[in-house]
Tab-separated table of C-alpha atoms in Angstrom:
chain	number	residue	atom	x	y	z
A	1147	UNK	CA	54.678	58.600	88.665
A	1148	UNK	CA	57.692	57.465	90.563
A	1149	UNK	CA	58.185	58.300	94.369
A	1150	UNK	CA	61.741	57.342	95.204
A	1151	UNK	CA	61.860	57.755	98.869
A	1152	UNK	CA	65.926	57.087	99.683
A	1153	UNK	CA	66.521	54.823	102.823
A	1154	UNK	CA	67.905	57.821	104.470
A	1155	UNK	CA	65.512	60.259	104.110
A	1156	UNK	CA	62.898	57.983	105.977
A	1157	UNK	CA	61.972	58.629	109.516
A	1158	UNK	CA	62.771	56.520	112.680
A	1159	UNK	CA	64.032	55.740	115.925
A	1160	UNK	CA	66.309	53.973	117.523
A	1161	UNK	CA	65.129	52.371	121.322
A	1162	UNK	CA	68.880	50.315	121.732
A	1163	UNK	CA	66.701	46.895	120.832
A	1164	UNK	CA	65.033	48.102	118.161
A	1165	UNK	CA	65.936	49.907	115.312
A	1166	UNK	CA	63.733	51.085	113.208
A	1167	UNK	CA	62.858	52.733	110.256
A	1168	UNK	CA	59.656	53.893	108.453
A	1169	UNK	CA	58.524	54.834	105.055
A	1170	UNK	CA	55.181	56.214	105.843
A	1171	UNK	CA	54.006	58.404	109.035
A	1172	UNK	CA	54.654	56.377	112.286
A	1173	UNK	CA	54.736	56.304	116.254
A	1174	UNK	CA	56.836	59.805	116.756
A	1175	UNK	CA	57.568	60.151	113.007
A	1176	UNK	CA	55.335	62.366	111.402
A	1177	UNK	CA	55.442	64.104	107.720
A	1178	UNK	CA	51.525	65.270	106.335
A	1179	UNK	CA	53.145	64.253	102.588
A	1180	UNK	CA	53.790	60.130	103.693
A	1181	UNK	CA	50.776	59.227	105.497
A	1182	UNK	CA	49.532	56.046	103.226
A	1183	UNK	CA	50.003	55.327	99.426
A	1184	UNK	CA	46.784	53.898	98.500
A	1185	UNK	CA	45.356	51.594	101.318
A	1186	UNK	CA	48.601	51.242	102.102
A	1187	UNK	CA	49.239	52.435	105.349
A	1188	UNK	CA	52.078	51.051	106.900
A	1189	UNK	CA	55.630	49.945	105.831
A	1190	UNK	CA	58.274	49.572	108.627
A	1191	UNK	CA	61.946	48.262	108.228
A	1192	UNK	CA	62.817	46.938	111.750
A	1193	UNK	CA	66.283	45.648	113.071
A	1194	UNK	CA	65.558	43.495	116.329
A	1195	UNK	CA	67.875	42.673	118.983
A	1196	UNK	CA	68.487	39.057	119.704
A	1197	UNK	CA	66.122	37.756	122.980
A	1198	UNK	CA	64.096	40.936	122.493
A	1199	UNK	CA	60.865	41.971	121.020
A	1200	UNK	CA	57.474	43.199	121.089
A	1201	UNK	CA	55.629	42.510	124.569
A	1202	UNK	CA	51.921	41.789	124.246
A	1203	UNK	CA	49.937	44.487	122.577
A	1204	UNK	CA	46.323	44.388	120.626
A	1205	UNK	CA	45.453	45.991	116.906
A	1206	UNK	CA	42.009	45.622	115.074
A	1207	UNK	CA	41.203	46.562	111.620
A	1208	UNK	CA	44.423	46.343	110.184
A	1209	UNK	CA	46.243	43.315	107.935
A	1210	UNK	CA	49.490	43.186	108.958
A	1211	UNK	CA	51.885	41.324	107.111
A	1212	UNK	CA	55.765	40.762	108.202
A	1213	UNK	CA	58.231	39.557	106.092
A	1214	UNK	CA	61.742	38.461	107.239
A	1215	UNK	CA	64.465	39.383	105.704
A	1216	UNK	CA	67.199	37.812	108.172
A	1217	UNK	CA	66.896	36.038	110.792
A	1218	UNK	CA	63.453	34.594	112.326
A	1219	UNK	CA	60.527	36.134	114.303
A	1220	UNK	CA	58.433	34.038	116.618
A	1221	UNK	CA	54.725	34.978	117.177
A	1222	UNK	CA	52.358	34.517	119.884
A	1223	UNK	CA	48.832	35.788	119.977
A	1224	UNK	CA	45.942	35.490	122.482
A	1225	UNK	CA	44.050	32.884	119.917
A	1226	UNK	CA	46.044	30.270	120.343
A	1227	UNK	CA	48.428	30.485	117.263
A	1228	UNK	CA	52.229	30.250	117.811
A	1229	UNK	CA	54.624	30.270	115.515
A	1230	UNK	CA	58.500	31.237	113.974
A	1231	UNK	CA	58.740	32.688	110.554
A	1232	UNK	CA	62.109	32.712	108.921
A	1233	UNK	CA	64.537	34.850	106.420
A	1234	UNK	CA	62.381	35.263	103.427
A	1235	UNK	CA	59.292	33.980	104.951
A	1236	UNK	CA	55.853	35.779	105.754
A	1237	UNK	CA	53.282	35.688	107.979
A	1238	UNK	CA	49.844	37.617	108.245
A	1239	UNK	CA	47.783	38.666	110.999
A	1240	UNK	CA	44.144	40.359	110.212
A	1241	UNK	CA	43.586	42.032	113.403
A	1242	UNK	CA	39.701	42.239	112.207
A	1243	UNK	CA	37.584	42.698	115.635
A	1244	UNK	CA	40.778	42.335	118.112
A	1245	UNK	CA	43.817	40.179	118.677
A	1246	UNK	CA	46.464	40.826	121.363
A	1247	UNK	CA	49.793	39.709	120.169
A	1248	UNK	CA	54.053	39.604	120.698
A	1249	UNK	CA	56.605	38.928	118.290
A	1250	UNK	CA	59.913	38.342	119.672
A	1251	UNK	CA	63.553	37.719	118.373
A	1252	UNK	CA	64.564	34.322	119.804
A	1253	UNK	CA	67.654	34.298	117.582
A	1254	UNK	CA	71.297	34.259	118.338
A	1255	UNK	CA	72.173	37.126	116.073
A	1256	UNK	CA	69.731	40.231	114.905
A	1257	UNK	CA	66.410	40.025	113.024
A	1258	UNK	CA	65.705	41.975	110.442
A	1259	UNK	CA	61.717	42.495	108.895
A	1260	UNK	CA	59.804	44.300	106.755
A	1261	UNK	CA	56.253	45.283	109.232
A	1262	UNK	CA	53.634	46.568	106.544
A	1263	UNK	CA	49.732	46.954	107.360
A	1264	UNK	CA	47.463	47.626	104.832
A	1265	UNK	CA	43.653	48.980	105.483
A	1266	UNK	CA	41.534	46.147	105.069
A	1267	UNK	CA	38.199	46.081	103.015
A	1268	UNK	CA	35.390	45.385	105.908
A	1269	UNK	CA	36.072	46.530	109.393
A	1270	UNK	CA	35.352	43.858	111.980
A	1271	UNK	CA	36.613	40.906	110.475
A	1272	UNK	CA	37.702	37.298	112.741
A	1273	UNK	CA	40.768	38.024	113.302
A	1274	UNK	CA	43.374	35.409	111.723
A	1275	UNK	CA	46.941	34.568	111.651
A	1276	UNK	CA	49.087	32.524	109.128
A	1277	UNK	CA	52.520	31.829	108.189
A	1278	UNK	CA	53.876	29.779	105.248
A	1279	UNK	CA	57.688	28.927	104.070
A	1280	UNK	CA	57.756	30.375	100.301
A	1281	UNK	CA	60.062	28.051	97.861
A	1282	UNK	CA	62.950	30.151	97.086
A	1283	UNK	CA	63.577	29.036	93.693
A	1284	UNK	CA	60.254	30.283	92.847
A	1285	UNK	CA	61.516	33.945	92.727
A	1286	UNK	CA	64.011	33.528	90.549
A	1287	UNK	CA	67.154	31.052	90.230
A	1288	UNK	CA	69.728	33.764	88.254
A	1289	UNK	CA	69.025	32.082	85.056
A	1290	UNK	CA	65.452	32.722	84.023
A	1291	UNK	CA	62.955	35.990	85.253
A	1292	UNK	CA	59.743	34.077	86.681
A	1293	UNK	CA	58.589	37.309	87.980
A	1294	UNK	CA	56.885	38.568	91.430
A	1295	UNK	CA	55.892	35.640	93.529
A	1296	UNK	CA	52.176	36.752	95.094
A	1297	UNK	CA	52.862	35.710	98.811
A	1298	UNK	CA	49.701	37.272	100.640
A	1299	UNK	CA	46.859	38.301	99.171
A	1300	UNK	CA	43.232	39.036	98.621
A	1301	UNK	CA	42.817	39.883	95.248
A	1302	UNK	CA	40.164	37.525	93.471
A	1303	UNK	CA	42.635	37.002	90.706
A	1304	UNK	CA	44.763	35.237	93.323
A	1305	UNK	CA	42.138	32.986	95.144
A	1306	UNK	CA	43.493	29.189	94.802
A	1307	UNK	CA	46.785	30.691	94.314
A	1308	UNK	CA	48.281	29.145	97.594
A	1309	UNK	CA	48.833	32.793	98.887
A	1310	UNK	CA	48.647	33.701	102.403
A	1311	UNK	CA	44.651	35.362	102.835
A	1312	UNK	CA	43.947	39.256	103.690
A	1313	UNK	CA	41.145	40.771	104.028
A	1314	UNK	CA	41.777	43.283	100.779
A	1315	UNK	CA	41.805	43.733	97.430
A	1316	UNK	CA	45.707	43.748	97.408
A	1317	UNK	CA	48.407	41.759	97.181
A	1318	UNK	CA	52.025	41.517	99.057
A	1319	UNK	CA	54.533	39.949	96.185
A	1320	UNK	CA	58.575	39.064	95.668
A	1321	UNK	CA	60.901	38.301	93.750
A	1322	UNK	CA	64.921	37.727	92.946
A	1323	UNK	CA	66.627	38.760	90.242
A	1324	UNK	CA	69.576	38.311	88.900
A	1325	UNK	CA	72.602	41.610	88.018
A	1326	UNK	CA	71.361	42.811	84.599
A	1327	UNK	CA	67.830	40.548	84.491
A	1328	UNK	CA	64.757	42.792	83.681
A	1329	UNK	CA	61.310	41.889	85.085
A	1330	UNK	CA	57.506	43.757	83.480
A	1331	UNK	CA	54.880	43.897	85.708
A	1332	UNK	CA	51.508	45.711	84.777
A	1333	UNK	CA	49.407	48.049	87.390
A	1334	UNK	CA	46.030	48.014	86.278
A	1335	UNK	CA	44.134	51.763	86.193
A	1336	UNK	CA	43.155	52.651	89.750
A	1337	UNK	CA	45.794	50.664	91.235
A	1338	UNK	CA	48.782	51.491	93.370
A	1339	UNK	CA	52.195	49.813	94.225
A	1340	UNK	CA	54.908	50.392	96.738
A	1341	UNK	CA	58.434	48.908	96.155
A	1342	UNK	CA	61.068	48.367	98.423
A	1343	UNK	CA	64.258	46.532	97.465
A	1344	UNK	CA	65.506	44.224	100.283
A	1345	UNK	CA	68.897	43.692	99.147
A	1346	UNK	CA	71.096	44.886	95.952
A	1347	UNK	CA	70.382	47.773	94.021
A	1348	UNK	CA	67.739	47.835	91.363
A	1349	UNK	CA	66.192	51.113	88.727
A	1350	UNK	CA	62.259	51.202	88.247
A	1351	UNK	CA	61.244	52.533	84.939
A	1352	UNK	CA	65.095	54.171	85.133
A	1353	UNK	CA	64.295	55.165	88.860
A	1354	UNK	CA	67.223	53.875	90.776
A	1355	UNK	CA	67.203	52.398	93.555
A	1356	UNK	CA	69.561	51.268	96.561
A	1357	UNK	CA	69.144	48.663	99.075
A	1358	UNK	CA	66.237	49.371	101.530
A	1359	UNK	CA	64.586	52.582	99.202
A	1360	UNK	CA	61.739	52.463	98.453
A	1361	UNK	CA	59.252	53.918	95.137
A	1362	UNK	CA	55.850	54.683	95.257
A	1363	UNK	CA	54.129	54.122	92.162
A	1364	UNK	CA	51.115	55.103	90.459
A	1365	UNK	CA	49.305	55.899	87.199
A	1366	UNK	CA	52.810	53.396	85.240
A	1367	UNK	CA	50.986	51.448	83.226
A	1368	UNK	CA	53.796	48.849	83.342
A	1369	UNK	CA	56.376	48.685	85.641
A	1370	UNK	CA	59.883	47.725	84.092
A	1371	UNK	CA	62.413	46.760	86.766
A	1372	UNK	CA	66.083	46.077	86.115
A	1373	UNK	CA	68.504	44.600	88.656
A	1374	UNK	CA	71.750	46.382	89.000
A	1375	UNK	CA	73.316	44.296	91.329
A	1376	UNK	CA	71.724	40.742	92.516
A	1377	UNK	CA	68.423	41.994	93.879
A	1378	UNK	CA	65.595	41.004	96.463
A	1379	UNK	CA	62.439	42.894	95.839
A	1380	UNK	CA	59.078	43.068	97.893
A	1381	UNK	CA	55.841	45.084	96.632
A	1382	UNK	CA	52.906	45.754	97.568
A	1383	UNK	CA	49.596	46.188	95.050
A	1384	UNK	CA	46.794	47.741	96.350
A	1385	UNK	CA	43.569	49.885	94.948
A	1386	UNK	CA	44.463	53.832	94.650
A	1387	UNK	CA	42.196	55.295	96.955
């Protein structure tokens, strides 16, 4: 099954520095039918105005992941850790038993991220942060498919991978194809995966899809994704329930 949830049919608000978007039930956004697809709770699609951000605030339980799709976010967390992630860069925070953190737009021009949080494993976690510049050319370079890069994860297939660590059996991936390339990628049985293409236009198993949609996908065996136009695509892989 294919979920093709259209960029403008997701909820939102707009508070002048922020602008944001979200694909599952959120703040003031509510709809009983997007609530989570598998563990995964949380996919937001933020636009942040420059020298503005979020002030100090705490989570728990929760892997939150953040990746940048223009621009650069700079992090600051009651731990200790400090640090700017740029375009097409990720960083993770498992909130585990408590962290109070900001995030703020430092930038001369608009930020734009991807916020998702996925349920982690084990409550009551320590709480870590991470962030790690991701070779480009490693998702694709328009002349060969080298399929998803696996940029956070905690899958067991993935340990030693060089991937960022969460605290679940799931897995935050991207990739970069080319107009006309076609990537595969399998989904195990009891798996789930959530799609969202950054930038160009893409169709999954002949679902299409326009910049910032998203698919939810489940029980596809294999998942056969064609680029329409150039194409930046982030997933995530989680279990199904």
């Amino acid at each position: 099954m294919i979920d093709v949830r259209p960029f403008a049919s997701l909820g939102g608000a707009n508070h002048g520095w922020l602008k944001a978007r979200h694909h599952f039930s959120f703040a003031n956004y509510r709809d009983p039918n997007r609530m989570s697809w598998g563990r995964l709770r949380v996919w937001n699609d933020d636009e942040i105005a420059p020298g503005t951000g979020f002030d100090a605030h705490p989570h728990r339980d929760m892997e939150i992941i953040t990746y940048v799709r223009e621009g650069a976010i700079t992090h600051r967390d009651n731990l200790g850790n400090e640090g700017r992630t740029a375009a097409g860069d990720v960083q993770i925070m498992s909130a585990g038993t408590g962290v109070v953190h900001a995030e703020y737009n430092l930038e001369p021009e608009v930020t734009k991220i991807f916020q998702i949080w996925i349920m982690p494993d084990v409550r009551g976690a320590k709480p870590n942060w991470g962030a790690k510049e991701f070779p480009k050319a490693a998702r694709g370079d328009g002349t060969a498919v080298t399929g998803f890069e696996v940029l956070a994860s905690g899958r067991p297939a993935d340990a030693g991978s060089g991937a960022l660590p969460l605290n679940v059996n799931g897995a935050v991936l991207a990739t970069t194809l080319a107009k006309g390339q076609t990537l595969t990628q399998s989904l195990a049985p009891g798996r789930a995966a959530y799609l969202v293409v950054a930038k160009g236009a893409a169709t999954v198993n002949g679902a299409a899809l326009a910049t910032r949609d998203g698919a939810g996908i489940v029980d596809e065996p294999v998942i056969t994704i064609t680029a329409e136009e150039d194409a930046e695509l982030v997933m995530v892989e989680v279990a199904k329930e």
